[in-house]
C-alpha positions as a Markdown table, in Angstrom:
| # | Residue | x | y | z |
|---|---|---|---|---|
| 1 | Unk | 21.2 | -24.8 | 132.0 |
| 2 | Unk | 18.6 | -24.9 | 129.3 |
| 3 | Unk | 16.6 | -22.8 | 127.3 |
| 4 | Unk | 13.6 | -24.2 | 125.2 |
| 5 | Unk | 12.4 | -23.7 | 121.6 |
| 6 | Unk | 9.1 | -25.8 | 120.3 |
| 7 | Unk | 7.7 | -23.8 | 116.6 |
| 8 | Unk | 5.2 | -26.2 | 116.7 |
| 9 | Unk | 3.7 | -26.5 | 119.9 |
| 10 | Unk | 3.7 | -22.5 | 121.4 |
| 11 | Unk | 5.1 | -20.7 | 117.9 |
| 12 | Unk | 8.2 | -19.0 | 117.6 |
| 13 | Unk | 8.9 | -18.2 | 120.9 |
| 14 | Unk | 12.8 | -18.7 | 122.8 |
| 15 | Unk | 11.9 | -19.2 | 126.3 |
| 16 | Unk | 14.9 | -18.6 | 128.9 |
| 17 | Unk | 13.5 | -19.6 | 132.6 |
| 18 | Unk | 16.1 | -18.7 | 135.2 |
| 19 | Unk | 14.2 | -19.6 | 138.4 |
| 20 | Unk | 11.0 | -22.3 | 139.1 |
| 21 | Unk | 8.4 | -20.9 | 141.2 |
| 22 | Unk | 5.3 | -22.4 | 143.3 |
| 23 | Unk | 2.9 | -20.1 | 142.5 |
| 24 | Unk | 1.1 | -18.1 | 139.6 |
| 25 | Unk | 1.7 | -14.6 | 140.8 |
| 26 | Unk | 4.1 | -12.9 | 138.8 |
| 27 | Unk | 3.6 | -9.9 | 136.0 |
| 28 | Unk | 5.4 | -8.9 | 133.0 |
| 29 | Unk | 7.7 | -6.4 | 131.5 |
| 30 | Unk | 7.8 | -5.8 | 127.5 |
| 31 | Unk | 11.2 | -4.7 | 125.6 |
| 32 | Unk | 10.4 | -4.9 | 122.0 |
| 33 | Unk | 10.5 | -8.6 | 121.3 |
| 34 | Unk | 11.6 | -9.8 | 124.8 |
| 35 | Unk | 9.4 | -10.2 | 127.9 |
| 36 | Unk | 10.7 | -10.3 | 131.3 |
| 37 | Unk | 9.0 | -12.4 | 133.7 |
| 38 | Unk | 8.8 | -10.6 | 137.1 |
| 39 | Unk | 8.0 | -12.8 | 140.6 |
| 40 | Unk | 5.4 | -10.6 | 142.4 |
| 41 | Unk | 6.4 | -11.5 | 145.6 |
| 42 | Unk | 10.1 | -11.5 | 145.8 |
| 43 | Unk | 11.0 | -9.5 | 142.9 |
| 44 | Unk | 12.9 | -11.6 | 140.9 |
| 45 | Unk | 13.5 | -12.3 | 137.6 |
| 46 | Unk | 12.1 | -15.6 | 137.1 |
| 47 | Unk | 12.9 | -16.0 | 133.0 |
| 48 | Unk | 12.3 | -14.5 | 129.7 |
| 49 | Unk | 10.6 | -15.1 | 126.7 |
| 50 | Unk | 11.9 | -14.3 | 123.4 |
| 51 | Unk | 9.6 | -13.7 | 120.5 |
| 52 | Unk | 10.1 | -13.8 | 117.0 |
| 53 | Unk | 12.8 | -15.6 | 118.1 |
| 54 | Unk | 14.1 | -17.5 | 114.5 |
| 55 | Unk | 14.7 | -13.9 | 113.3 |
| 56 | Unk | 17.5 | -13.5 | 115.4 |
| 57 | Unk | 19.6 | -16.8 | 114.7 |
| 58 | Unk | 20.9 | -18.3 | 111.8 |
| 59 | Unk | 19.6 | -21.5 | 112.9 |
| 60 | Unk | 17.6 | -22.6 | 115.7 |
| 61 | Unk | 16.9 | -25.9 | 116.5 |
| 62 | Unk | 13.2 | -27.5 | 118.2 |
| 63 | Unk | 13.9 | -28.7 | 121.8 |
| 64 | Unk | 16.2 | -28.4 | 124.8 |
| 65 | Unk | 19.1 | -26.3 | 123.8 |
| 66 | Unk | 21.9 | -25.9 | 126.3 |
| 67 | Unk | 22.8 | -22.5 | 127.5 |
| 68 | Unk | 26.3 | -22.3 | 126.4 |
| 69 | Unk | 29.0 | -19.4 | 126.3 |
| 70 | Unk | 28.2 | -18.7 | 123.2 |
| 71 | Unk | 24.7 | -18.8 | 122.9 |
| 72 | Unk | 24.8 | -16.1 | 125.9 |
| 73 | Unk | 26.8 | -14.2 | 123.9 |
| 74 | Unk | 24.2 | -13.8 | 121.3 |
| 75 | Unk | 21.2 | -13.3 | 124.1 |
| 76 | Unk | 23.0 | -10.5 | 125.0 |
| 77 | Unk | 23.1 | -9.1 | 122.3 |
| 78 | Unk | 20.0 | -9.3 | 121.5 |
| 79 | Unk | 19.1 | -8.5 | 124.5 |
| 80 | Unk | 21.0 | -4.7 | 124.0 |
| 81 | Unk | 19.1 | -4.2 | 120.5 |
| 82 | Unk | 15.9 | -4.5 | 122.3 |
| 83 | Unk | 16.6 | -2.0 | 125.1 |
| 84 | Unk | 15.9 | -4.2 | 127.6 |
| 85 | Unk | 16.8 | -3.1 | 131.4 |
| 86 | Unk | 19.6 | -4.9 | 133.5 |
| 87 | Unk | 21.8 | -7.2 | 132.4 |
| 88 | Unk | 21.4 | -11.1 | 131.4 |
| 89 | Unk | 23.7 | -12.4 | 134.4 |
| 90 | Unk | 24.0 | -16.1 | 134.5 |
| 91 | Unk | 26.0 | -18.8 | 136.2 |
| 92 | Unk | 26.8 | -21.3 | 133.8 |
| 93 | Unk | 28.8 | -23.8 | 135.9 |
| 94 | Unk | 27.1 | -26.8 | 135.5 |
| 95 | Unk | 24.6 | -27.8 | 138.3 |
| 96 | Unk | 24.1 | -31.5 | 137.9 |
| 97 | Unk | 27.7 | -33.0 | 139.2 |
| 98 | Unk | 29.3 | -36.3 | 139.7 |
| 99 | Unk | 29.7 | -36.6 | 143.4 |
| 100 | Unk | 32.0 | -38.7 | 145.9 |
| 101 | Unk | 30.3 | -39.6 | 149.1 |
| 102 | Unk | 33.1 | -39.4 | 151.4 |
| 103 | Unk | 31.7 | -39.6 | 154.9 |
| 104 | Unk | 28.0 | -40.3 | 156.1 |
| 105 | Unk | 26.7 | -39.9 | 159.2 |
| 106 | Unk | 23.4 | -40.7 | 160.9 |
| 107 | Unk | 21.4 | -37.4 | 161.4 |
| 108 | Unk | 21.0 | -36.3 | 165.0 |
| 109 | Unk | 17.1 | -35.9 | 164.7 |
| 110 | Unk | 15.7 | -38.1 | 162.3 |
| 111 | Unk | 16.0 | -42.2 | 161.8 |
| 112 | Unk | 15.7 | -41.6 | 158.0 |
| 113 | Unk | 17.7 | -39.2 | 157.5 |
| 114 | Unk | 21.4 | -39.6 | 156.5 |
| 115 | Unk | 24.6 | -36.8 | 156.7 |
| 116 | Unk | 26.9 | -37.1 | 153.7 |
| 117 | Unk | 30.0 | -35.2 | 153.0 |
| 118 | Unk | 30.1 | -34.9 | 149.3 |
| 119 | Unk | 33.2 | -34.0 | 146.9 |
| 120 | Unk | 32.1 | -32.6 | 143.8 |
| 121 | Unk | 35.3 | -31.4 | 142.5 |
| 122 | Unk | 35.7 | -28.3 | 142.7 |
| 123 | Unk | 34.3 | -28.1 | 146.5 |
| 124 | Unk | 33.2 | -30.4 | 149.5 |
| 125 | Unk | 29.5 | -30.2 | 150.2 |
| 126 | Unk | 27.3 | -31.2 | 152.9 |
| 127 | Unk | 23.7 | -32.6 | 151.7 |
| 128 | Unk | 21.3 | -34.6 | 153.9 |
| 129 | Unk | 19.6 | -37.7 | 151.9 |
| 130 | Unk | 16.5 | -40.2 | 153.1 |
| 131 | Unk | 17.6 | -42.6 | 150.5 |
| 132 | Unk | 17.9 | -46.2 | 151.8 |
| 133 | Unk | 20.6 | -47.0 | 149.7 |
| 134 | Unk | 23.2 | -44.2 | 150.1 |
| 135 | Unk | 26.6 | -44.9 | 151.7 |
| 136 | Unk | 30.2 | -44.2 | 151.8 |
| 137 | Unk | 32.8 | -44.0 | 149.0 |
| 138 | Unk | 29.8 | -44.1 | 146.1 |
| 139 | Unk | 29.7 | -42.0 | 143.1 |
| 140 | Unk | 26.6 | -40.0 | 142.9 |
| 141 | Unk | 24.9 | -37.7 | 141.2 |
| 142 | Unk | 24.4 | -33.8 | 142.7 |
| 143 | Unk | 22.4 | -31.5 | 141.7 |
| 144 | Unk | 24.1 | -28.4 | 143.3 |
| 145 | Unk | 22.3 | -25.3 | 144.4 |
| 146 | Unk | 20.6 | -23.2 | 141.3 |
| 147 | Unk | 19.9 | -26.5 | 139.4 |
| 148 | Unk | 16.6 | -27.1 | 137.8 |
| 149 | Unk | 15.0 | -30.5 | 138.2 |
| 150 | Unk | 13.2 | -32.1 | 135.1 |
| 151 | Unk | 10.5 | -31.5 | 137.3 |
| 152 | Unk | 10.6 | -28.0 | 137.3 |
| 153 | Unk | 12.0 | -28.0 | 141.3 |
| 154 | Unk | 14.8 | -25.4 | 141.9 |
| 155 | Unk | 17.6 | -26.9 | 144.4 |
| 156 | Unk | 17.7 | -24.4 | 147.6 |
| 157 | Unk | 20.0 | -24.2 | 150.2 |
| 158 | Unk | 17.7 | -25.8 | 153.1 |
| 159 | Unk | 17.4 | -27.4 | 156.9 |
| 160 | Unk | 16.2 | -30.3 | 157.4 |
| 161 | Unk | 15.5 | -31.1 | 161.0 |
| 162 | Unk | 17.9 | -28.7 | 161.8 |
| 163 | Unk | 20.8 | -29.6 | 159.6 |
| 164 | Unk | 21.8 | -27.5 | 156.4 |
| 165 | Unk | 21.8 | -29.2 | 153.3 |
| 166 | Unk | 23.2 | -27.7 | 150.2 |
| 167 | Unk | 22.3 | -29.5 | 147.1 |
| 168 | Unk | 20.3 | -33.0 | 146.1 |
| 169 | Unk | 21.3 | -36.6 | 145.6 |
| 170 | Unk | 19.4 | -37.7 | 143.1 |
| 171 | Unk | 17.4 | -40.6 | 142.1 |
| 172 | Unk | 17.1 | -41.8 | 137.9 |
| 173 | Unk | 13.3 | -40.8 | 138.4 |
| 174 | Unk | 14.2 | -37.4 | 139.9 |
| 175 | Unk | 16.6 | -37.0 | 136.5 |
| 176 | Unk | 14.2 | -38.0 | 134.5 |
| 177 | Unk | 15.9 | -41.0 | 133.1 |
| 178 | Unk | 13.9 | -43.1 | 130.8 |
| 179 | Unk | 13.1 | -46.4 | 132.4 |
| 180 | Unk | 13.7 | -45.6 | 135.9 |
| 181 | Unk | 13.3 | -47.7 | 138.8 |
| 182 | Unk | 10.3 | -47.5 | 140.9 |
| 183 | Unk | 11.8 | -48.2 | 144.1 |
| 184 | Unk | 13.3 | -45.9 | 146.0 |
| 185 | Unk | 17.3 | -44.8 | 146.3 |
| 186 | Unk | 19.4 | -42.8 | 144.7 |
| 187 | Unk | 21.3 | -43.5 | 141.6 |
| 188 | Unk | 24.8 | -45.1 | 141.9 |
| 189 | Unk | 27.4 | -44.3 | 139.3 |
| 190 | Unk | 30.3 | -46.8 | 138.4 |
| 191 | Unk | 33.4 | -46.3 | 141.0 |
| 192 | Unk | 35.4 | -45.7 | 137.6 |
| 193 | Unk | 33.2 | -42.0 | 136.6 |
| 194 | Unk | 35.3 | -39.2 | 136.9 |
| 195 | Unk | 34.8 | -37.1 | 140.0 |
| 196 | Unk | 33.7 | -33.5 | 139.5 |
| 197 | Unk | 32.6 | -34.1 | 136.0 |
| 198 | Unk | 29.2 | -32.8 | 134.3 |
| 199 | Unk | 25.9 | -34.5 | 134.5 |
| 200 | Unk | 23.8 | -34.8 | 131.1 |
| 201 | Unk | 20.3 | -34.1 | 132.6 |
């Protein structure tokens, strides 16, 4: 997970976004220098902004700036001098995973659509993929459930044509990778990359 600081471009302004959503309905709640960003529709907190945020750190660098034991540590605190309400609770296992494709299936309903059984280390996972070029014993690259895309997409548990699916194989494009094919398939890792072991995104 990632948290975002840019001077230049939006001032001096931390912004912690814990959820993506698909719509522009959501309110605010003020603790001092923190705000609290509220969905309206299912109550959760989507993310936070922290102003006057350089005052709080020693150093803070412009850009994508992983959210890291430590660096929670210090939101927290910060968080407590500024009275703010509930707790900053966050998983930080990481979401984008190297992946073993195990077993692959065809799915029941759809032509397209492909059944793989997925080791990610820690856990086996069931994900359904529509790439063309997926397929047994590959290393792959999972998004598991609770990751943010580049895109901004957050990574649901979901059905597709009546099949669960928990988690995303991904595609360079759908990582964001600079020069990325344009056809379609997901993105095959060398047989040699450790299983289980972080993505950079």
């Amino acid at each position: 997970m990632y948290v975002f600081y840019n001077n230049k471009g939006i001032g001096d302004v931390l912004l912690i976004p814990l959820k993506s959503i698909d719509h522009a309905k959501f309110t605010y709640e003020t603790y001092n220098d923190v705000v609290k960003i509220i969905d309206n529709e299912t109550k959760e907190v989507i993310g936070y902004n922290l102003f006057q945020a350089s005052s709080y750190f020693s150093t803070l660098e412009n850009g994508k700036l992983k959210l890291d034991e430590q660096l929670l540590e210090e939101l927290q605190g910060i968080f407590k001098k500024n009275d703010v309400e509930g707790t900053l609770d966050i998983d930080l296992s990481p979401k984008f995973i190297v992946g073993h494709v195990i077993d692959i299936a065809p799915h029941e309903n759809a032509d397209k659509l492909r059944v793989c059984q997925v080791d990610v280390g820690t856990e086996k996972l069931q994900i359904v993929c529509g790439a063309p070029n997926v397929d047994k014993d590959q290393k792959v690259v999972v998004a598991k459930i609770g990751a943010i895309m580049p895109s901004g997409l957050e990574i649901k548990p979901s059905n597709l044509r009546g099949v669960d699916s928990f988690g995303m194989i991904c595609s360079q494009k759908e990582l964001g990778l600079p020069n990325a094919p344009k056809e379609k398939g997901i993105y095959v890792l060398p047989q040699d990359t450790k299983t289980g072991k972080e993505f950079a995104v």
